[in-house]
């Protein structure tokens, strides 16, 4: 009777080890992403663009200029619930799973390949990078990622639609 | 002998499966989000990091023979979760690419479906083989207990 209990207890320990390792790994990746973006942001060019880990970013200030000049389309790469709770006005929702199984999000048809697209997610999240990458693969070369995400946009008092998330 | 064969095969599969996913956890995040569990982005990404590490630990436990039966319990638990998850996806008519072995396709191709369920049942069967047979002598546990 004691042995099966011991096996189960050790199994629980293995799962706990997996949880701890997963959380630490997620934390390190997030820190690495954040640090790289912060470092590169200081080197952004006069149009507010910079590249970090191969991804093209745009600074918050320049994204705000693009927004007020109606010079870019905005894409919310967060969850449907996040999007419903709050978004940058006029932003279209295109999430990670819209691309699963090689899918092409129909909402991309509403956009022009000649215009700049700014993709964002909550903050410090990787989904914007993945969504931006997939969008570029469909020929939208002028796709940029909003540095610091929606949280910084909201914090700066820039226009927001909805209650906020 | 049966125990050794089962734990080495299942352990190698789990270490390989976990390791390929650790390289690109967001591949798994795609699949987790397809389940439409209503989780936040944060939770989905965390789960996408936790599952592969749990697979690696379970696989390593089996492969090295450190508490192999506990590793088998974790492996069977994960496989059962995957089986129910795939069935739930099929019932809802959702097509999701299998992130099971990262970019590799092992035994099954195409979106998650019947082949993946059968494959996971076979893997779980191997796990039951580890649980139901006496621990072999080539485990680290075995070597340590002989030294005592």
PDB file of N, CA, C and O in Angstrom, chain A residues 130-163:
ATOM      1  N   UNK A 130       4.804  36.933 -33.133  1.00  0.00           N
ATOM      2  CA  UNK A 130       4.419  35.801 -33.987  1.00  0.00           C
ATOM      3  C   UNK A 130       3.390  36.215 -35.028  1.00  0.00           C
ATOM      4  O   UNK A 130       3.486  35.837 -36.190  1.00  0.00           O
ATOM      5  N   UNK A 131       2.401  36.990 -34.585  1.00  0.00           N
ATOM      6  CA  UNK A 131       1.361  37.432 -35.525  1.00  0.00           C
ATOM      7  C   UNK A 131       1.993  38.325 -36.596  1.00  0.00           C
ATOM      8  O   UNK A 131       1.729  38.162 -37.792  1.00  0.00           O
ATOM      9  N   UNK A 132       2.879  39.244 -36.182  1.00  0.00           N
ATOM     10  CA  UNK A 132       3.541  40.139 -37.146  1.00  0.00           C
ATOM     11  C   UNK A 132       4.342  39.326 -38.159  1.00  0.00           C
ATOM     12  O   UNK A 132       4.302  39.596 -39.359  1.00  0.00           O
ATOM     13  N   UNK A 133       5.029  38.316 -37.660  1.00  0.00           N
ATOM     14  CA  UNK A 133       5.839  37.471 -38.542  1.00  0.00           C
ATOM     15  C   UNK A 133       4.960  36.780 -39.591  1.00  0.00           C
ATOM     16  O   UNK A 133       5.282  36.754 -40.769  1.00  0.00           O
ATOM     17  N   UNK A 134       3.826  36.244 -39.130  1.00  0.00           N
ATOM     18  CA  UNK A 134       2.916  35.532 -40.055  1.00  0.00           C
ATOM     19  C   UNK A 134       2.331  36.517 -41.073  1.00  0.00           C
ATOM     20  O   UNK A 134       2.198  36.200 -42.243  1.00  0.00           O
ATOM     21  N   UNK A 135       1.960  37.724 -40.588  1.00  0.00           N
ATOM     22  CA  UNK A 135       1.375  38.718 -41.498  1.00  0.00           C
ATOM     23  C   UNK A 135       2.392  39.081 -42.585  1.00  0.00           C
ATOM     24  O   UNK A 135       2.052  39.167 -43.763  1.00  0.00           O
ATOM     25  N   UNK A 136       3.644  39.249 -42.186  1.00  0.00           N
ATOM     26  CA  UNK A 136       4.688  39.581 -43.177  1.00  0.00           C
ATOM     27  C   UNK A 136       4.826  38.466 -44.203  1.00  0.00           C
ATOM     28  O   UNK A 136       5.060  38.716 -45.382  1.00  0.00           O
ATOM     29  N   UNK A 137       4.675  37.229 -43.732  1.00  0.00           N
ATOM     30  CA  UNK A 137       4.786  36.097 -44.660  1.00  0.00           C
ATOM     31  C   UNK A 137       3.721  36.151 -45.759  1.00  0.00           C
ATOM     32  O   UNK A 137       3.889  35.554 -46.810  1.00  0.00           O
ATOM     33  N   UNK A 138       2.615  36.844 -45.487  1.00  0.00           N
ATOM     34  CA  UNK A 138       1.560  36.988 -46.502  1.00  0.00           C
ATOM     35  C   UNK A 138       1.769  38.238 -47.360  1.00  0.00           C
ATOM     36  O   UNK A 138       0.857  38.675 -48.052  1.00  0.00           O
ATOM     37  N   UNK A 139       2.948  38.810 -47.309  1.00  0.00           N
ATOM     38  CA  UNK A 139       3.292  39.902 -48.224  1.00  0.00           C
ATOM     39  C   UNK A 139       3.075  41.300 -47.655  1.00  0.00           C
ATOM     40  O   UNK A 139       3.232  42.282 -48.380  1.00  0.00           O
ATOM     41  N   UNK A 140       2.728  41.398 -46.384  1.00  0.00           N
ATOM     42  CA  UNK A 140       2.555  42.714 -45.760  1.00  0.00           C
ATOM     43  C   UNK A 140       3.907  43.130 -45.161  1.00  0.00           C
ATOM     44  O   UNK A 140       4.155  42.971 -43.968  1.00  0.00           O
ATOM     45  N   UNK A 141       4.754  43.635 -46.040  1.00  0.00           N
ATOM     46  CA  UNK A 141       6.153  43.890 -45.667  1.00  0.00           C
ATOM     47  C   UNK A 141       6.306  44.993 -44.631  1.00  0.00           C
ATOM     48  O   UNK A 141       7.282  45.038 -43.901  1.00  0.00           O
ATOM     49  N   UNK A 142       5.325  45.921 -44.601  1.00  0.00           N
ATOM     50  CA  UNK A 142       5.473  47.074 -43.706  1.00  0.00           C
ATOM     51  C   UNK A 142       4.835  46.805 -42.339  1.00  0.00           C
ATOM     52  O   UNK A 142       4.161  47.669 -41.790  1.00  0.00           O
ATOM     53  N   UNK A 143       4.998  45.589 -41.853  1.00  0.00           N
ATOM     54  CA  UNK A 143       4.401  45.238 -40.561  1.00  0.00           C
ATOM     55  C   UNK A 143       5.401  45.485 -39.433  1.00  0.00           C
ATOM     56  O   UNK A 143       6.545  45.022 -39.504  1.00  0.00           O
ATOM     57  N   UNK A 144       4.972  46.214 -38.427  1.00  0.00           N
ATOM     58  CA  UNK A 144       5.833  46.558 -37.289  1.00  0.00           C
ATOM     59  C   UNK A 144       5.174  46.094 -35.989  1.00  0.00           C
ATOM     60  O   UNK A 144       3.954  45.885 -35.951  1.00  0.00           O
ATOM     61  N   UNK A 145       5.962  45.974 -34.942  1.00  0.00           N
ATOM     62  CA  UNK A 145       5.431  45.567 -33.633  1.00  0.00           C
ATOM     63  C   UNK A 145       5.513  46.769 -32.693  1.00  0.00           C
ATOM     64  O   UNK A 145       6.546  47.452 -32.643  1.00  0.00           O
ATOM     65  N   UNK A 146       4.439  47.005 -31.978  1.00  0.00           N
ATOM     66  CA  UNK A 146       4.419  48.130 -31.044  1.00  0.00           C
ATOM     67  C   UNK A 146       5.266  47.792 -29.813  1.00  0.00           C
ATOM     68  O   UNK A 146       4.939  46.865 -29.064  1.00  0.00           O
ATOM     69  N   UNK A 147       6.348  48.550 -29.622  1.00  0.00           N
ATOM     70  CA  UNK A 147       7.212  48.319 -28.462  1.00  0.00           C
ATOM     71  C   UNK A 147       6.417  48.611 -27.182  1.00  0.00           C
ATOM     72  O   UNK A 147       5.665  49.580 -27.123  1.00  0.00           O
ATOM     73  N   UNK A 148       6.537  47.750 -26.194  1.00  0.00           N
ATOM     74  CA  UNK A 148       5.903  47.886 -24.872  1.00  0.00           C
ATOM     75  C   UNK A 148       4.399  47.602 -24.868  1.00  0.00           C
ATOM     76  O   UNK A 148       3.779  47.570 -23.805  1.00  0.00           O
ATOM     77  N   UNK A 149       3.811  47.427 -26.031  1.00  0.00           N
ATOM     78  CA  UNK A 149       2.436  46.920 -26.104  1.00  0.00           C
ATOM     79  C   UNK A 149       1.341  47.869 -25.653  1.00  0.00           C
ATOM     80  O   UNK A 149       1.549  49.072 -25.434  1.00  0.00           O
ATOM     81  N   UNK A 150       0.158  47.274 -25.511  1.00  0.00           N
ATOM     82  CA  UNK A 150      -1.057  48.039 -25.211  1.00  0.00           C
ATOM     83  C   UNK A 150      -1.000  48.701 -23.836  1.00  0.00           C
ATOM     84  O   UNK A 150      -1.532  49.796 -23.630  1.00  0.00           O
ATOM     85  N   UNK A 151      -0.326  48.022 -22.889  1.00  0.00           N
ATOM     86  CA  UNK A 151      -0.249  48.559 -21.516  1.00  0.00           C
ATOM     87  C   UNK A 151       0.385  49.946 -21.527  1.00  0.00           C
ATOM     88  O   UNK A 151      -0.116  50.891 -20.890  1.00  0.00           O
ATOM     89  N   UNK A 152       1.500  50.079 -22.270  1.00  0.00           N
ATOM     90  CA  UNK A 152       2.195  51.368 -22.328  1.00  0.00           C
ATOM     91  C   UNK A 152       1.350  52.403 -23.074  1.00  0.00           C
ATOM     92  O   UNK A 152       1.327  53.583 -22.712  1.00  0.00           O
ATOM     93  N   UNK A 153       0.646  51.948 -24.117  1.00  0.00           N
ATOM     94  CA  UNK A 153      -0.240  52.837 -24.895  1.00  0.00           C
ATOM     95  C   UNK A 153      -1.287  53.465 -23.978  1.00  0.00           C
ATOM     96  O   UNK A 153      -1.526  54.664 -23.978  1.00  0.00           O
ATOM     97  N   UNK A 154      -1.884  52.573 -23.168  1.00  0.00           N
ATOM     98  CA  UNK A 154      -2.952  53.015 -22.257  1.00  0.00           C
ATOM     99  C   UNK A 154      -2.378  53.933 -21.172  1.00  0.00           C
ATOM    100  O   UNK A 154      -2.961  54.963 -20.842  1.00  0.00           O
ATOM    101  N   UNK A 155      -1.230  53.531 -20.655  1.00  0.00           N
ATOM    102  CA  UNK A 155      -0.584  54.281 -19.573  1.00  0.00           C
ATOM    103  C   UNK A 155      -0.234  55.702 -20.024  1.00  0.00           C
ATOM    104  O   UNK A 155      -0.258  56.648 -19.237  1.00  0.00           O
ATOM    105  N   UNK A 156       0.060  55.834 -21.301  1.00  0.00           N
ATOM    106  CA  UNK A 156       0.443  57.142 -21.832  1.00  0.00           C
ATOM    107  C   UNK A 156      -0.782  58.017 -22.108  1.00  0.00           C
ATOM    108  O   UNK A 156      -0.657  59.173 -22.520  1.00  0.00           O
ATOM    109  N   UNK A 157      -1.963  57.469 -21.867  1.00  0.00           N
ATOM    110  CA  UNK A 157      -3.190  58.239 -22.066  1.00  0.00           C
ATOM    111  C   UNK A 157      -3.602  58.380 -23.520  1.00  0.00           C
ATOM    112  O   UNK A 157      -4.367  59.273 -23.877  1.00  0.00           O
ATOM    113  N   UNK A 158      -3.094  57.476 -24.365  1.00  0.00           N
ATOM    114  CA  UNK A 158      -3.459  57.503 -25.789  1.00  0.00           C
ATOM    115  C   UNK A 158      -4.870  56.916 -25.948  1.00  0.00           C
ATOM    116  O   UNK A 158      -5.334  56.186 -25.073  1.00  0.00           O
ATOM    117  N   UNK A 159      -5.542  57.200 -27.070  1.00  0.00           N
ATOM    118  CA  UNK A 159      -6.934  56.766 -27.220  1.00  0.00           C
ATOM    119  C   UNK A 159      -7.132  55.246 -27.066  1.00  0.00           C
ATOM    120  O   UNK A 159      -6.357  54.461 -27.599  1.00  0.00           O
ATOM    121  N   UNK A 160      -8.159  54.909 -26.314  1.00  0.00           N
ATOM    122  CA  UNK A 160      -8.496  53.501 -26.068  1.00  0.00           C
ATOM    123  C   UNK A 160      -9.993  53.342 -26.232  1.00  0.00           C
ATOM    124  O   UNK A 160     -10.755  54.209 -25.811  1.00  0.00           O
ATOM    125  N   UNK A 161     -10.400  52.246 -26.820  1.00  0.00           N
ATOM    126  CA  UNK A 161     -11.825  51.952 -26.972  1.00  0.00           C
ATOM    127  C   UNK A 161     -12.171  50.830 -26.001  1.00  0.00           C
ATOM    128  O   UNK A 161     -11.429  49.843 -25.944  1.00  0.00           O
ATOM    129  N   UNK A 162     -13.240  50.948 -25.256  1.00  0.00           N
ATOM    130  CA  UNK A 162     -13.622  49.913 -24.288  1.00  0.00           C
ATOM    131  C   UNK A 162     -13.148  50.281 -22.903  1.00  0.00           C
ATOM    132  O   UNK A 162     -12.467  51.292 -22.693  1.00  0.00           O
ATOM    133  N   UNK A 163     -13.436  49.353 -21.964  1.00  0.00           N
ATOM    134  CA  UNK A 163     -13.141  49.637 -20.572  1.00  0.00           C
ATOM    135  C   UNK A 163     -11.651  49.534 -20.259  1.00  0.00           C
ATOM    136  O   UNK A 163     -11.156  49.995 -19.262  1.00  0.00           O
TER     137      UNK A 163
END
